[in-house]
Coordinates of C-alpha atoms and ligand atoms in Angstrom, one line a residue:
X23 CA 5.1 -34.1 4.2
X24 CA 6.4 -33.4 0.2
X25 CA 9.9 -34.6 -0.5
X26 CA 9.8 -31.3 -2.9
X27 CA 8.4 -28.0 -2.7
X28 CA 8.6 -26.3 -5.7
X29 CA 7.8 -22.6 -5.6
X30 CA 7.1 -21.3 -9.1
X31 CA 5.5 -22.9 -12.0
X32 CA 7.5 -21.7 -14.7
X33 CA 9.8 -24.0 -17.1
X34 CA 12.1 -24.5 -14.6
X35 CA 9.8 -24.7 -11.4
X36 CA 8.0 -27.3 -14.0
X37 CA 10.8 -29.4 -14.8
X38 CA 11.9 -29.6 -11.5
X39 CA 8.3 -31.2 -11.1
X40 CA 8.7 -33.9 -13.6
X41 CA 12.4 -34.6 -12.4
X42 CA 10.9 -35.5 -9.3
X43 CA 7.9 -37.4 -10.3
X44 CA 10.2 -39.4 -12.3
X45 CA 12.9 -39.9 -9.6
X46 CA 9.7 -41.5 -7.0
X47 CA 10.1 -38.0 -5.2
X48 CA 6.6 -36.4 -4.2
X49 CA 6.3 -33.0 -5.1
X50 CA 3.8 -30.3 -4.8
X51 CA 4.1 -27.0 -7.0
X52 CA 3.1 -24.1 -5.7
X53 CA 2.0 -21.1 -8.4
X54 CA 1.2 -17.7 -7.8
X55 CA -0.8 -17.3 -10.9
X56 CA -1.5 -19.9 -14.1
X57 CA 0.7 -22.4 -15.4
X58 CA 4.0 -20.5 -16.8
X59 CA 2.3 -17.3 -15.4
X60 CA 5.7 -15.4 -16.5
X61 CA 5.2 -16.4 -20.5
X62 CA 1.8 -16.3 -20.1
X63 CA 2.1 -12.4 -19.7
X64 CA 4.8 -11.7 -22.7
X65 CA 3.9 -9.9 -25.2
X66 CA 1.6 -11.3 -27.1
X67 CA 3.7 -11.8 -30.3
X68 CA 6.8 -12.8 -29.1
X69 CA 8.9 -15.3 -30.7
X70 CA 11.1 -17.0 -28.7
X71 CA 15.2 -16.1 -29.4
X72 CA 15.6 -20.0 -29.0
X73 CA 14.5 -22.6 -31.1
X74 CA 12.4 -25.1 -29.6
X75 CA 14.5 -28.1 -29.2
X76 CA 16.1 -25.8 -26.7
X77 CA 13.5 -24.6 -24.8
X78 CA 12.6 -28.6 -24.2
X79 CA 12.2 -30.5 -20.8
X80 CA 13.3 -33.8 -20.5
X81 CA 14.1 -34.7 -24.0
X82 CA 9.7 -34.2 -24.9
X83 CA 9.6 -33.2 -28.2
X84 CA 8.4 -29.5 -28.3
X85 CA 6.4 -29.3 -31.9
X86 CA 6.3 -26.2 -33.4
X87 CA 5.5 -24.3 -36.7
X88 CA 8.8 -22.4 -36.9
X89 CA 12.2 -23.3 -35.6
X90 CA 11.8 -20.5 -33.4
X91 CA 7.9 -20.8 -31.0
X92 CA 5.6 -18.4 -30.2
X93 CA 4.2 -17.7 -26.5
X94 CA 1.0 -19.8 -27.6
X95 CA 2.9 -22.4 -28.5
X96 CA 5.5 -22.4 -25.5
X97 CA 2.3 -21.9 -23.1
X98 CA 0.7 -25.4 -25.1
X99 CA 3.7 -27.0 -24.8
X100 CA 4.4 -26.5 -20.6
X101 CA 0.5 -26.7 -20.1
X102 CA 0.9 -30.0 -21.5
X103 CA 4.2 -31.5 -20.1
X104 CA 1.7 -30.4 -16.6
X105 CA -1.5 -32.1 -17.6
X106 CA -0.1 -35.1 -19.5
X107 CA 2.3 -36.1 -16.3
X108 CA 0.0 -34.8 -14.2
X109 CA 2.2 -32.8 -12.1
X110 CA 1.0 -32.2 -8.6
X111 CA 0.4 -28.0 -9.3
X112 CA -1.4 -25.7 -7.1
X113 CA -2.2 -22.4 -9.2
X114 CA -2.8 -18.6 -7.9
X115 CA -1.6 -19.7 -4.4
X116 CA 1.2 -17.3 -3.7
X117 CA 3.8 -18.5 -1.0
X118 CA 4.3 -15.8 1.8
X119 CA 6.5 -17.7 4.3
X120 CA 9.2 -20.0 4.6
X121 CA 10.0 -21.6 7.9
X122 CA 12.9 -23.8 8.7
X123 CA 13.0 -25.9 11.4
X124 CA 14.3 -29.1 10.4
X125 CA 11.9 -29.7 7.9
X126 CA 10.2 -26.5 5.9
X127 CA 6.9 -25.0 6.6
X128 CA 5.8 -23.4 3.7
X129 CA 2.9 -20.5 4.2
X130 CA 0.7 -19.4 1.1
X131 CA -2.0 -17.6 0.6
X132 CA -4.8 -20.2 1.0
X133 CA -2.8 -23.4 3.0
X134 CA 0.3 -24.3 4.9
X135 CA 2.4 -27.4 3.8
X136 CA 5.6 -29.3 4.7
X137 CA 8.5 -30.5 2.7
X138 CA 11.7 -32.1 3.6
X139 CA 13.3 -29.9 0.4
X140 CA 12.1 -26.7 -1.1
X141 CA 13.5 -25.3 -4.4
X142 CA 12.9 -21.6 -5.2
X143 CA 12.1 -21.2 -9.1
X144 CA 10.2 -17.6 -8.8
X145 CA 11.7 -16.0 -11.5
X146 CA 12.3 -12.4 -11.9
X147 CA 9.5 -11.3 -14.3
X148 CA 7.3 -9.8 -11.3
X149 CA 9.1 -7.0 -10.1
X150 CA 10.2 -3.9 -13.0
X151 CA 13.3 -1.7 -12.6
X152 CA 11.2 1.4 -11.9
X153 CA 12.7 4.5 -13.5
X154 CA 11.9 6.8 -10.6
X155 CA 11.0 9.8 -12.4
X156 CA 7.6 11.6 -11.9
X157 CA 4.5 10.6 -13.5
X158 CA 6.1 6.8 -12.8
X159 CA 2.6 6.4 -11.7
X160 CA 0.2 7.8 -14.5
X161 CA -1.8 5.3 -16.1
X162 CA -0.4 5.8 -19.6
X163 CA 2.7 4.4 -18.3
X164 CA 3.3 0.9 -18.2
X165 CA 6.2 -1.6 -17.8
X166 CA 5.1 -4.3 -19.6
X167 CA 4.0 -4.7 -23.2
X168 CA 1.5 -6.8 -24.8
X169 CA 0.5 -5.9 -28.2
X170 CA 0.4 -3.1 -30.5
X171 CA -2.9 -2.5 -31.3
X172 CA -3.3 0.0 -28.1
X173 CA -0.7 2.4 -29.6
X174 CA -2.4 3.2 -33.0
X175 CA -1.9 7.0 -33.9
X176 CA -0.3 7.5 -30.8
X177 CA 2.6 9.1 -29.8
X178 CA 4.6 6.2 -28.0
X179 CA 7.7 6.7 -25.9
X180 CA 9.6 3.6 -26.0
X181 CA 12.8 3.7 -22.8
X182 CA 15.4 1.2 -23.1
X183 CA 17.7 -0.4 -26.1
X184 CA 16.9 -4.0 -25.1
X185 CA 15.5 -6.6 -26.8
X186 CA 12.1 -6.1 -25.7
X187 CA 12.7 -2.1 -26.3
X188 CA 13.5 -3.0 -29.8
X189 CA 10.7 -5.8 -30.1
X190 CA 8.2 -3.4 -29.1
X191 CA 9.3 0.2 -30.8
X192 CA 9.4 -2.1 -33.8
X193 CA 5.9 -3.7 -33.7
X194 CA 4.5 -0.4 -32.5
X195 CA 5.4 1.5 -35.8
X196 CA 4.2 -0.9 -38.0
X197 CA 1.1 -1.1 -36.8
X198 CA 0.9 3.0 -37.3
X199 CA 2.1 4.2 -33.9
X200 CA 5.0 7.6 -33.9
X201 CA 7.3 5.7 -31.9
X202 CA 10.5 7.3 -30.0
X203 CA 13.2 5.6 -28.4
X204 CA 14.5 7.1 -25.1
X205 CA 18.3 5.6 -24.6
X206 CA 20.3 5.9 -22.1
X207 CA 23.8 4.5 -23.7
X208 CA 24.6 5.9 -27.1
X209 CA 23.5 2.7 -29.3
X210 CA 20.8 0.3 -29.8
X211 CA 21.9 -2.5 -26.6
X212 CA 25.0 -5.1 -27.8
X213 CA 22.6 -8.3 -26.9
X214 CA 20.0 -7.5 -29.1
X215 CA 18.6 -10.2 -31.2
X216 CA 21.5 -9.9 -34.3
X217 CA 18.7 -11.1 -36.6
X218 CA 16.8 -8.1 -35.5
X219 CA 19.3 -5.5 -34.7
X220 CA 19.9 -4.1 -38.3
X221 CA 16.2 -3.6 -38.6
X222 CA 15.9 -1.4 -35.9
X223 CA 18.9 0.3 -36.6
X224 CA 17.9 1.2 -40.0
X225 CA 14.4 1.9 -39.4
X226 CA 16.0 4.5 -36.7
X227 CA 18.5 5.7 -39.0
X228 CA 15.9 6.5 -42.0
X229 CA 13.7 8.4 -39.7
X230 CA 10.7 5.9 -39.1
X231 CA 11.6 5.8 -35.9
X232 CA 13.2 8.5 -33.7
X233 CA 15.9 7.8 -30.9
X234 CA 17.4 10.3 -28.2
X235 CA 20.5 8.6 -27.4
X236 CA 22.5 8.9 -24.5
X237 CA 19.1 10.6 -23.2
X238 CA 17.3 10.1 -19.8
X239 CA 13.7 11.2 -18.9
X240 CA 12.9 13.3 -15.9
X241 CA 9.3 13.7 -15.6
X242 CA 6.1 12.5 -17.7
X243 CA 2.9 14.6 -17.8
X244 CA -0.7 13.5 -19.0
X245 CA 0.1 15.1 -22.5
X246 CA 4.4 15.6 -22.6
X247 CA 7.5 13.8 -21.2
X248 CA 10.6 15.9 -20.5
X249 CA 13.6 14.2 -22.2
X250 CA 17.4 15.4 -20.6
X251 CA 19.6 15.1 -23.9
X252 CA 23.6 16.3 -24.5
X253 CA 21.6 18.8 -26.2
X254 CA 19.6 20.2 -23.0
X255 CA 16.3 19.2 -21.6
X256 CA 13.7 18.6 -24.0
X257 CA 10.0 18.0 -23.9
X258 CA 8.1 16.3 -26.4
X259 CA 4.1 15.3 -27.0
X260 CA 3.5 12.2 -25.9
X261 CA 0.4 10.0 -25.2
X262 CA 2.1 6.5 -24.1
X263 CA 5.2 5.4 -22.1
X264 CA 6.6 2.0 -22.3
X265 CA 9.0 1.7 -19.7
X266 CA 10.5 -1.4 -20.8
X267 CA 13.7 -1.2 -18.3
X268 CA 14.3 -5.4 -17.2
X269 CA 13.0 -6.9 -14.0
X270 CA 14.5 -8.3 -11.1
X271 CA 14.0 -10.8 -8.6
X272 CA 12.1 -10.5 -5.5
X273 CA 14.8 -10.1 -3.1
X274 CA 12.7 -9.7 -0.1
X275 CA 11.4 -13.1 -0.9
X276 CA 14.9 -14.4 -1.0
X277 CA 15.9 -12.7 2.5
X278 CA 13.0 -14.2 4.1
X279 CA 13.8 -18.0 3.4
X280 CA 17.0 -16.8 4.4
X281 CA 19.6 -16.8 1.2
X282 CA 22.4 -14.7 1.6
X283 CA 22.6 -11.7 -1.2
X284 CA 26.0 -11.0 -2.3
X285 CA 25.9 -7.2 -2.3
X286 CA 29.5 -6.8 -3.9
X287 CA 28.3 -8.9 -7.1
X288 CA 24.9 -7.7 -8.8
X289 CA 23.1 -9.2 -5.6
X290 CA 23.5 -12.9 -6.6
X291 CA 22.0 -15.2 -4.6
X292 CA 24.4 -17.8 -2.5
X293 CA 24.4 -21.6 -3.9
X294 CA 26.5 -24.1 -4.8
X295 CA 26.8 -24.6 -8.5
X296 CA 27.4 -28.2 -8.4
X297 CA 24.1 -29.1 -6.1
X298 CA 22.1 -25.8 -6.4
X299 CA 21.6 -25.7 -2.8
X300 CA 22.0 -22.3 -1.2
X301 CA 23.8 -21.6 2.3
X302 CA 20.6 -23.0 4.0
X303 CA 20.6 -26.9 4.0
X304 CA 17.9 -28.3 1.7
X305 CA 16.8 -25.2 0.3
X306 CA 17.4 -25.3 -3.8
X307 CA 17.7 -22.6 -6.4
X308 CA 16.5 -23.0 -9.6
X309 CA 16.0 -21.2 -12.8
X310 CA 16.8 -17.0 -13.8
X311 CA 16.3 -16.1 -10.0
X312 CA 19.9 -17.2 -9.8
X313 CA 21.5 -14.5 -11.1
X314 CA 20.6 -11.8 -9.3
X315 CA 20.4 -7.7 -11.0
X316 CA 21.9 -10.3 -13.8
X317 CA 19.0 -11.0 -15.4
X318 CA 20.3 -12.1 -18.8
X319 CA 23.1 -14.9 -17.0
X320 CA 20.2 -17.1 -17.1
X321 CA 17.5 -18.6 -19.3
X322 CA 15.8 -21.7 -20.0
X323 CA 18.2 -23.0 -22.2
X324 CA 20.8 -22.7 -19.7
X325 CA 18.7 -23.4 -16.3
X326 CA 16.7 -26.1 -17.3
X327 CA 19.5 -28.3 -16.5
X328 CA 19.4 -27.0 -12.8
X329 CA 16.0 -29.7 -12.4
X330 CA 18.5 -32.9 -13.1
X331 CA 21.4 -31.5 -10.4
X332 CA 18.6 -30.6 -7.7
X333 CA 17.2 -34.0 -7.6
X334 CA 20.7 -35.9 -7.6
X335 CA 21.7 -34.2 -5.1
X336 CA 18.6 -34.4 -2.7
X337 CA 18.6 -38.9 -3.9
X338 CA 22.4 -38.3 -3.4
X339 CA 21.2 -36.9 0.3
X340 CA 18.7 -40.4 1.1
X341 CA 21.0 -42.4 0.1
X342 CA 23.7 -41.2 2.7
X343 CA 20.9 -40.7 5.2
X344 CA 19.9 -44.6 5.0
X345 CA 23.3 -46.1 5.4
Ligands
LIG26 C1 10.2 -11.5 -23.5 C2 11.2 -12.6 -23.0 C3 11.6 -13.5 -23.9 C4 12.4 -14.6 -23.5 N1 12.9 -15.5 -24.5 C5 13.6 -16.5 -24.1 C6 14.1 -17.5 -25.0 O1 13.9 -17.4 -26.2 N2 14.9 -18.5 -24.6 C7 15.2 -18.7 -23.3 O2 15.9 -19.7 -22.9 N3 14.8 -17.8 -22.4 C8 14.0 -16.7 -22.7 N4 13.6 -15.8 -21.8 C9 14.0 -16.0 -20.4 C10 13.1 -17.1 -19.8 O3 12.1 -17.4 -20.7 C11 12.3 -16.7 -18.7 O4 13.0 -15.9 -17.9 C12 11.7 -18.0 -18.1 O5 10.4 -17.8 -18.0 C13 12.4 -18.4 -16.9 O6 11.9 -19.5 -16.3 P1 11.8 -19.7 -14.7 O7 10.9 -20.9 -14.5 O8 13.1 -19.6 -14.1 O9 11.0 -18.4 -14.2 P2 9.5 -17.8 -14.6 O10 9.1 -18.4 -15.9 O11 9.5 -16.4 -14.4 O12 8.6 -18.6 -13.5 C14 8.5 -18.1 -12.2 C15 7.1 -18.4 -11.7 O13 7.1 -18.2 -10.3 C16 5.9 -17.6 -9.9 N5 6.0 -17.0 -8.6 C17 6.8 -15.9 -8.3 N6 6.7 -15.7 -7.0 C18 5.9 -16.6 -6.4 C19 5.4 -16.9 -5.1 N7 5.7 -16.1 -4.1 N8 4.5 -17.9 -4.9 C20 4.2 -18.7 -6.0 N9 4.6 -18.5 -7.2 C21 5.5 -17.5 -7.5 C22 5.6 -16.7 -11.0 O14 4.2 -16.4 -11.1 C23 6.1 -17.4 -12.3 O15 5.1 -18.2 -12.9 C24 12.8 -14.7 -22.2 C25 12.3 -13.8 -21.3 C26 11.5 -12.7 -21.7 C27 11.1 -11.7 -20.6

């Protein structure tokens, strides 16, 4: 019987961890695929938007070579915060079940445990807002990106005007890929990194790359996608789609253990901000799962605080319990 069940090893899943450990709490971890499996699969290049004093858990210094990391770097530092405190992790066991009955009964894939608490820190970087279009399905599609080497002297259609959009259409042409930019709103997206928004925009305004604006695709063939543009439908050669359209998180997960969705408001999960408990006793939310189809609300700058309010509250629960 764990005090804590954390589902998720990601920054936050892992700080909940060491908030535990060092709070006398036993924990147990329980990951679905390596240690930060989420930044483990970014693409491979990615700097970080936030510098790394901000990215850090529990005051440990995060050393890096620039103010802003790189995923190696941000995967060295979490691997280490595991190994150095040796936090009690259990890697590519995938939790299936939740049951409540006083205590928690979690189900994975290989075990069954118990836990008095269990927080949820699954993320949302599992699951990709499919466009739903035919040829969704063809293996030149994909909805991730990792590097741009795969795209040389190919004709790459890039969908979405989001940071990763950019980050990609970007690294893709200048490593010799004819890159095009499929967007759906009539500008390169507002939250775009602003020390990386005017290079897009200019690159797309002298030509280098091409954007359809206020443009949706409707089908993709092995050799052609059909574009739908103010100007009429449109179909241009194309050997690559990068569907780059945001995640979300796994709801179903959520409406097995039980957390009320709130359907009026982007599908937000039910907690209390103070405590980060959700509407079933003893069952925590931590990290970006908690805002819902919102997935830019949260980040680990912002979540990595949800660790310290978890485990108060659950001491703040013994304490009560033993008088
Ligand atoms: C490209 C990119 C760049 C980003 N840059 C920044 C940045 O600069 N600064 C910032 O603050 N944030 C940034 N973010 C946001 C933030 O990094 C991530 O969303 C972060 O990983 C969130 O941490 P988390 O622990 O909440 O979730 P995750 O890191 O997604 O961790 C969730 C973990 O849960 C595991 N899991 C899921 N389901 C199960 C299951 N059923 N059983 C067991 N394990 C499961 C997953 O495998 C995963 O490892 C960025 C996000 C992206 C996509």
């Amino acid at each position: 019987m764990y005090d804590i069940i954390i589902i998720g090893g990601g920054p936050i899943g892992i700080a909940c961890g060491l908030e535990a450990k060092k709070n006398n709490l036993s924990h147990l971890i329980i990951e679905k695929g390596c240690i930060t499996n989420s930044i483990f699969n970014y693409p491979l290049n990615m700097h970080f938007f936030s510098t790394s004093d901000k990215l850090e858990i529990d005051n440990i210094p995060f050393i890096c070579k620039e103010p802003k990391p790189q995923r190696n770097e941000a995967l060295e530092y979490y691997r280490r915060i595991v190994t150095s405190n040796k936090l009690n992790i259990k890697l590519y066991e995938e939790v299936t079940n939740i049951e409540n009955n006083n205590d928690f009964t979690v189900t994975t894939s290989k075990d069954k445990y118990t836990a008095k608490n269990v927080i949820i820190a699954t993320g949302f970087y599992d699951i990709p807002n499919l466009i739903k279009v035919p040829g969704e399905n063809l293996p030149k599609v994909s909805h991730y990106y990792t590097e741009p080497h795969l795209y040389v002297n190919q004709k790459v259609a890039v969908i979405g005007a989001s940071n990763s959009s950019v980050d990609a259409a970007l690294e893709c042409y200048r490593k010799g890929a004819d890159v095009t930019m499929i967007v759906r709103q009539d500008a390169i997206g507002e939250r775009v990194k602003y020390w990386v928004k005017p290079d897009i925009e200019n690159r797309i305004k002298e030509g280098s790359i091409k954007a359809l604006f206020n443009a949706n695709i409707t089908e993709i063939k092995e050799d052609t996608i059909q574009v739908h543009t103010p100007e009429g439908t449109i179909e241009i050669e194309n050997d690559f789609v990068l569907a780059l359209t945001g995640y979300m998180p796994n709801f179903k997960f959520l409406k097995m253990a039980k957390v009320s969705l709130n359907t009026e408001d982007a599908l937000k999960p039910s907690y209390n901000p103070e405590t980060m408990e959700t509407n079933i006793d003893n069952l925590y939310l931590a990290g970006v799962i908690c805002g819902g189809m919102e997935t830019h609300k949260w980040f680990i700058e912002n979540s990595i605080i949800h660790a310290e309010l978890i485990t108060k509250n659950i001491l703040f629960k013994q304490k009560t319990e033993a008088k």
